[in-house]
């Protein structure tokens, strides 16, 4: 059974760093892309970044280039999303997602990130 | 950047109704379009991929059509479980979602 299990909710202050994770199981981690989708409160979904763990090739959405870093550790089948300096506007739910030929057949349960002073 | 525009933003309907949601792409995307259902506090769920292919396990009352720039999601007979928010997503060039359509009980 394919599962994407994300790390728990986080509360941080503006300017602090953060790294959230998504552990994959039930499939060959290096054979599929995996990415992160942001959903701000009451808003739509936005693709942030995608990585192909097989060769670490990454693609960032135009609004997210330079704002976040996506990475993956093949040895533990885990993808990460990190910020070097959070802003209040980063407050959102973040989902990891596995696109297969583009459509997402598996999603993580979501990680709520709250940034507040 | 391909923009996806859904209409309507909100739709009020009753159990048993047939409803249609439209998604327009700012440029041609062939059939590289998916539809998702999202309920409050939950991750989205894939309903339709490649514009008209029904994801395994999804009830047959859901159907998708279209190609190029205009696409539709149709629910043939609304059930109580169908009241949710629906999103389209293009995957021709990178990935972009529409702004969503909230389906409410009339």
Short mmCIF file of C-alpha atoms in Angstrom, two decimals:
data_model
loop_
_atom_site.label_atom_id
_atom_site.label_comp_id
_atom_site.label_asym_id
_atom_site.label_seq_id
_atom_site.Cartn_x
_atom_site.Cartn_y
_atom_site.Cartn_z
CA UNK A 1 0.00 0.00 0.00
CA UNK A 2 1.39 3.38 -1.03
CA UNK A 3 1.62 5.84 1.85
CA UNK A 4 3.01 9.34 2.23
CA UNK A 5 3.36 10.24 5.91
CA UNK A 6 4.23 13.82 6.74
CA UNK A 7 5.82 15.33 9.81
CA UNK A 8 3.64 17.06 12.37
CA UNK A 9 2.35 20.59 12.70
CA UNK A 10 4.89 23.34 13.32
CA UNK A 11 4.71 26.76 14.96
CA UNK A 12 7.57 29.14 14.28
CA UNK A 13 8.44 32.83 14.53
CA UNK A 14 9.20 34.98 11.50
CA UNK A 15 12.82 34.66 10.43
CA UNK A 16 13.25 31.13 11.79
CA UNK A 17 14.28 28.18 9.59
CA UNK A 18 12.13 25.09 9.10
CA UNK A 19 12.35 21.71 7.40
CA UNK A 20 9.31 19.46 7.01
CA UNK A 21 9.34 15.88 5.79
CA UNK A 22 7.34 13.31 3.88
CA UNK A 23 8.19 9.62 4.25
CA UNK A 24 7.13 7.41 1.37
CA UNK A 25 6.44 3.70 1.52
CA UNK A 26 4.84 0.98 -0.57
CA UNK A 27 6.54 1.85 -3.85
CA UNK A 28 9.96 2.43 -5.42
CA UNK A 29 10.83 5.92 -4.14
CA UNK A 30 13.40 6.57 -6.86
CA UNK A 31 10.98 5.76 -9.71
CA UNK A 32 8.42 8.56 -9.21
CA UNK A 33 8.53 12.29 -8.80
CA UNK A 34 7.36 13.72 -5.50
CA UNK A 35 6.49 17.29 -4.71
CA UNK A 36 4.96 19.82 -2.36
CA UNK A 37 1.67 21.67 -2.69
CA UNK A 38 0.73 24.72 -0.64
CA UNK A 39 -2.77 25.61 0.46
CA UNK A 40 -3.10 28.92 2.24
CA UNK A 41 -6.14 29.33 4.52
CA UNK A 42 -9.32 29.36 2.44
CA UNK A 43 -7.40 29.34 -0.83
CA UNK A 44 -6.65 27.06 -3.75
CA UNK A 45 -3.77 24.65 -4.24
CA UNK A 46 -0.35 25.69 -5.53
CA UNK A 47 2.44 23.44 -6.76
CA UNK A 48 5.64 24.60 -5.09
CA UNK A 49 8.35 22.22 -6.19
CA UNK A 50 8.94 18.72 -7.52
CA UNK A 51 11.91 16.40 -7.26
CA UNK A 52 12.79 13.17 -9.04
CA UNK A 53 14.63 11.21 -6.32
CA UNK A 54 16.27 8.97 -8.91
CA UNK A 55 18.60 11.76 -10.06
CA UNK A 56 17.63 14.65 -7.75
CA UNK A 57 16.35 16.75 -10.67
CA UNK A 58 14.22 19.57 -9.26
CA UNK A 59 11.64 21.96 -10.67
CA UNK A 60 10.26 24.94 -8.81
CA UNK A 61 7.10 26.88 -9.45
CA UNK A 62 7.81 30.48 -10.54
CA UNK A 63 6.51 31.92 -7.26
CA UNK A 64 8.63 29.61 -5.15
CA UNK A 65 12.03 29.64 -6.85
CA UNK A 66 14.52 30.94 -4.32
CA UNK A 67 11.97 30.87 -1.49
CA UNK A 68 12.13 27.18 -0.54
CA UNK A 69 14.36 24.17 -1.15
CA UNK A 70 13.14 20.69 -2.00
CA UNK A 71 15.35 17.68 -1.38
CA UNK A 72 15.13 13.92 -1.01
CA UNK A 73 17.04 11.23 0.86
CA UNK A 74 16.84 8.01 -1.14
CA UNK A 75 18.26 5.95 1.72
CA UNK A 76 15.19 6.60 3.86
CA UNK A 77 12.61 7.30 1.09
CA UNK A 78 11.92 10.77 2.45
CA UNK A 79 11.32 14.09 0.74
CA UNK A 80 11.85 17.44 2.44
CA UNK A 81 10.81 21.04 2.06
CA UNK A 82 12.80 23.69 3.82
CA UNK A 83 12.80 27.42 4.45
CA UNK A 84 15.83 29.40 5.59
CA UNK A 85 13.79 32.30 6.94
CA UNK A 86 10.05 31.99 7.41
CA UNK A 87 7.55 34.81 6.86
CA UNK A 88 4.07 35.20 8.27
CA UNK A 89 2.78 34.66 4.73
CA UNK A 90 4.20 31.11 4.80
CA UNK A 91 1.38 30.14 7.16
CA UNK A 92 -0.42 27.37 5.29
CA UNK A 93 -1.12 23.67 4.98
CA UNK A 94 1.56 21.87 3.03
CA UNK A 95 0.88 18.58 1.28
CA UNK A 96 3.38 16.22 -0.23
CA UNK A 97 2.09 14.63 -3.38
CA UNK A 98 3.15 11.96 -5.86
CA UNK A 99 2.30 12.90 -9.44
CA UNK A 100 2.10 10.01 -11.88
CA UNK A 101 2.27 11.32 -15.44
CA UNK A 102 1.18 14.64 -13.91
CA UNK A 103 -1.97 13.83 -11.97
CA UNK A 104 -1.56 13.12 -8.25
CA UNK A 105 -2.70 9.71 -7.18
CA UNK A 106 -1.30 9.82 -3.64
CA UNK A 107 -1.20 12.65 -1.12
CA UNK A 108 0.24 13.03 2.35
CA UNK A 109 -2.04 13.99 5.20
CA UNK A 110 -0.75 17.56 5.30
CA UNK A 111 1.53 19.55 7.60
CA UNK A 112 0.17 22.78 9.06
CA UNK A 113 2.81 25.47 9.38
CA UNK A 114 1.97 28.52 11.46
CA UNK A 115 4.33 31.49 11.46
CA UNK A 116 3.54 34.09 14.08
CA UNK A 117 5.43 36.42 16.35
CA UNK B 1 2.68 30.20 -16.98
CA UNK B 2 -0.61 28.48 -17.87
CA UNK B 3 -3.60 29.93 -16.02
CA UNK B 4 -6.57 27.74 -15.14
CA UNK B 5 -9.98 29.39 -14.64
CA UNK B 6 -12.88 27.48 -13.14
CA UNK B 7 -16.53 28.44 -13.26
CA UNK B 8 -18.61 28.88 -11.32
CA UNK B 9 -16.72 29.65 -8.10
CA UNK B 10 -19.70 28.46 -6.07
CA UNK B 11 -22.51 26.17 -7.12
CA UNK B 12 -25.67 25.44 -5.12
CA UNK B 13 -27.45 22.21 -5.98
CA UNK B 14 -29.66 19.52 -4.52
CA UNK B 15 -29.23 15.77 -4.08
CA UNK B 16 -30.09 14.11 -7.38
CA UNK B 17 -29.18 17.12 -9.54
CA UNK B 18 -26.87 16.90 -12.53
CA UNK B 19 -24.09 19.46 -12.22
CA UNK B 20 -21.29 20.63 -14.49
CA UNK B 21 -18.13 22.52 -13.60
CA UNK B 22 -16.01 24.16 -16.30
CA UNK B 23 -12.27 24.68 -16.42
CA UNK B 24 -10.57 26.81 -19.05
CA UNK B 25 -6.84 26.89 -19.77
CA UNK B 26 -5.06 30.04 -20.95
CA UNK B 27 -3.37 27.99 -23.70
CA UNK B 28 -3.85 24.59 -25.24
CA UNK B 29 -2.98 21.69 -22.93
CA UNK B 30 -4.15 18.75 -25.06
CA UNK B 31 -5.84 16.38 -22.57
CA UNK B 32 -3.37 16.90 -19.74
CA UNK B 33 -5.99 17.76 -17.14
CA UNK B 34 -7.05 16.24 -13.84
CA UNK B 35 -9.96 16.87 -11.49
CA UNK B 36 -9.83 16.57 -7.70
CA UNK B 37 -12.35 16.65 -4.87
CA UNK B 38 -11.36 18.16 -1.54
CA UNK B 39 -13.31 18.09 1.70
CA UNK B 40 -12.53 20.40 4.66
CA UNK B 41 -9.39 19.39 6.53
CA UNK B 42 -8.54 16.63 4.06
CA UNK B 43 -6.09 16.16 1.22
CA UNK B 44 -7.49 16.34 -2.30
CA UNK B 45 -8.67 13.14 -3.96
CA UNK B 46 -8.07 12.36 -7.62
CA UNK B 47 -11.29 11.83 -9.59
CA UNK B 48 -10.37 12.16 -13.27
CA UNK B 49 -7.05 12.15 -15.12
CA UNK B 50 -6.16 12.80 -18.75
CA UNK B 51 -9.37 14.83 -19.04
CA UNK B 52 -11.77 11.90 -19.17
CA UNK B 53 -10.25 8.81 -17.50
CA UNK B 54 -11.96 7.80 -14.27
CA UNK B 55 -9.59 7.03 -11.40
CA UNK B 56 -9.99 3.56 -9.95
CA UNK B 57 -12.59 3.41 -7.20
CA UNK B 58 -14.30 6.68 -8.16
CA UNK B 59 -18.08 6.33 -8.71
CA UNK B 60 -19.21 6.33 -12.32
CA UNK B 61 -21.50 9.32 -11.71
CA UNK B 62 -18.34 11.42 -12.14
CA UNK B 63 -17.21 12.07 -15.70
CA UNK B 64 -14.84 14.43 -17.45
CA UNK B 65 -14.63 15.73 -20.99
CA UNK B 66 -12.83 18.23 -23.15
CA UNK B 67 -9.47 18.88 -24.76
CA UNK B 68 -7.39 21.84 -25.80
CA UNK B 69 -8.52 24.71 -23.60
CA UNK B 70 -12.00 23.84 -22.34
CA UNK B 71 -12.89 21.04 -19.98
CA UNK B 72 -15.87 19.94 -17.91
CA UNK B 73 -16.49 17.80 -14.85
CA UNK B 74 -20.01 16.41 -14.64
CA UNK B 75 -21.69 14.70 -11.71
CA UNK B 76 -24.72 12.92 -13.12
CA UNK B 77 -26.77 12.61 -9.93
CA UNK B 78 -25.48 14.40 -6.84
CA UNK B 79 -25.11 12.37 -3.68
CA UNK B 80 -24.77 13.80 -0.15
CA UNK B 81 -21.07 12.83 -0.10
CA UNK B 82 -20.36 14.95 -3.19
CA UNK B 83 -20.70 18.33 -1.50
CA UNK B 84 -17.10 19.53 -1.48
CA UNK B 85 -14.68 21.76 -3.36
CA UNK B 86 -13.47 20.68 -6.80
CA UNK B 87 -10.22 21.66 -8.48
CA UNK B 88 -8.88 21.19 -11.98
CA UNK B 89 -5.13 20.89 -12.59
CA UNK B 90 -3.17 21.10 -15.83
CA UNK B 91 0.02 19.11 -16.29
CA UNK B 92 1.00 20.03 -19.82
CA UNK B 93 3.61 22.56 -18.71
CA UNK B 94 4.59 22.19 -15.07
CA UNK B 95 1.46 21.95 -12.89
CA UNK B 96 -1.20 24.56 -12.10
CA UNK B 97 -4.54 24.31 -10.33
CA UNK B 98 -7.71 26.24 -10.91
CA UNK B 99 -9.10 28.42 -8.13
CA UNK B 100 -11.70 25.84 -7.12
CA UNK B 101 -15.47 25.41 -7.26
CA UNK B 102 -17.34 24.99 -3.99
CA UNK B 103 -20.39 22.76 -4.40
CA UNK B 104 -22.96 23.60 -1.74
CA UNK B 105 -26.28 22.14 -0.72
CA UNK B 106 -29.19 24.24 -1.97
#
